[in-house]
Coordinates of C-alpha atoms in Angstrom, one line a residue:
M260 CA -52.3 6.6 -56.0
S261 CA -49.8 4.1 -54.6
P262 CA -46.0 4.6 -54.5
R263 CA -43.9 3.5 -57.4
R264 CA -42.0 0.2 -57.1
N265 CA -38.2 0.4 -57.6
R266 CA -38.0 -3.2 -59.0
P267 CA -40.5 -5.4 -60.7
K268 CA -42.4 -8.0 -58.7
G269 CA -40.8 -11.4 -58.5
V270 CA -37.3 -10.4 -59.3
D271 CA -34.5 -11.5 -56.9
P272 CA -32.7 -8.3 -55.8
S273 CA -29.4 -10.1 -55.3
G274 CA -29.2 -11.0 -59.0
P275 CA -28.0 -14.2 -60.6
G276 CA -24.8 -15.9 -59.4
E277 CA -24.2 -13.6 -56.5
D278 CA -23.8 -14.9 -53.0
D279 CA -26.1 -12.5 -51.0
R280 CA -26.4 -13.5 -47.4
S281 CA -27.7 -10.3 -45.8
G282 CA -26.8 -10.3 -42.1
R283 CA -27.1 -8.0 -39.2
Y284 CA -24.3 -5.8 -40.6
G285 CA -26.4 -4.5 -43.5
G286 CA -24.2 -5.9 -46.2
F287 CA -23.6 -9.1 -48.2
Q288 CA -21.1 -11.8 -47.7
S289 CA -19.2 -13.6 -50.4
M290 CA -16.1 -15.8 -50.9
E291 CA -13.0 -14.7 -52.7
S292 CA -9.7 -16.3 -53.6
W293 CA -6.6 -14.4 -52.5
Q294 CA -3.0 -15.6 -52.0
G295 CA -4.0 -19.2 -52.6
E296 CA -6.7 -19.2 -49.9
Q297 CA -10.4 -18.7 -49.8
W298 CA -11.5 -15.6 -47.9
N299 CA -14.8 -14.7 -46.4
V300 CA -15.6 -11.1 -47.4
R301 CA -18.4 -9.1 -45.8
H302 CA -19.4 -5.7 -46.9
V303 CA -20.4 -3.6 -43.9
A304 CA -22.8 -0.7 -44.2
G305 CA -21.9 2.6 -42.6
A306 CA -24.8 2.6 -40.2
S307 CA -23.6 -0.7 -38.8
A308 CA -20.2 0.7 -38.0
Q309 CA -21.3 3.6 -35.8
G310 CA -19.2 4.1 -32.7
K311 CA -16.3 1.9 -33.9
S312 CA -13.1 2.7 -35.7
Y313 CA -10.6 0.2 -37.2
R314 CA -7.2 0.3 -38.8
C315 CA -7.0 -0.8 -42.4
P316 CA -4.2 -3.3 -43.1
G317 CA -4.0 -2.1 -46.7
C318 CA -3.1 1.5 -46.0
D319 CA -2.5 1.5 -42.3
Q320 CA -5.0 4.4 -41.9
L321 CA -8.0 4.5 -39.6
I322 CA -11.4 3.7 -40.9
P323 CA -13.6 6.2 -39.0
D324 CA -16.8 5.2 -37.4
G325 CA -19.9 5.2 -39.7
V326 CA -17.9 4.6 -42.9
P327 CA -18.9 1.6 -45.1
H328 CA -16.0 -0.9 -45.4
V329 CA -15.1 -4.5 -45.9
V330 CA -14.4 -7.2 -43.3
A331 CA -12.3 -10.1 -44.6
W332 CA -10.8 -13.3 -43.0
P333 CA -9.5 -16.6 -44.2
E334 CA -12.1 -19.3 -44.5
H335 CA -10.4 -21.7 -42.1
S336 CA -9.7 -19.3 -39.2
G337 CA -11.6 -17.8 -36.4
V338 CA -12.9 -14.4 -35.6
D339 CA -9.5 -13.3 -34.3
E340 CA -8.2 -13.2 -37.9
R341 CA -10.9 -10.7 -39.2
R342 CA -9.5 -7.5 -40.6
H343 CA -11.4 -4.4 -41.5
W344 CA -10.4 -2.9 -44.9
H345 CA -11.4 0.2 -46.8
K346 CA -13.3 -1.0 -49.9
A347 CA -10.7 0.6 -52.2
C348 CA -7.8 -1.0 -50.3
W349 CA -9.4 -4.4 -50.5
N350 CA -9.9 -4.0 -54.2
A351 CA -6.3 -3.0 -54.7
K352 CA -4.8 -5.6 -52.4
D353 CA -3.0 -7.4 -55.2
R354 CA -1.3 -4.1 -56.3
R355 CA 0.0 -3.3 -52.8
T356 CA 3.3 -4.3 -51.4
S357 CA 3.9 -5.6 -47.9
R358 CA 6.4 -2.8 -47.1
V359 CA 4.1 -0.7 -44.9
Q360 CA 6.0 1.8 -42.9
R361 CA 4.8 2.2 -39.4
S362 CA 5.9 4.6 -36.8
R363 CA 7.2 3.2 -33.5
N364 CA 4.0 4.0 -31.7
A365 CA 1.6 2.6 -34.3
P366 CA -0.5 -0.3 -33.1
R367 CA 0.1 -3.7 -34.6
F368 CA -2.8 -5.9 -35.6

């Protein structure tokens, strides 16, 4: 007996209308509009983030290594403008204020 298939043959797994460019980071990349700009948004799988930790600009907390997250940057900028966000922080970016309180020793982006 052969193993069961999870999806029917011939069906595109990305679904209709979704921009699914799987890359080496194990996630998909799409474009979103935010603050009057187009942003590249890449979803990073947890396995791709092993050994690295980042600071989320939404909540100013560390994203531990191995945790799935989102990488976002403006369309017309370079790799220096990439920021790593918690998925929940990226989804709530319009509801957050810019008044993030940092301690004196907290690193700036």
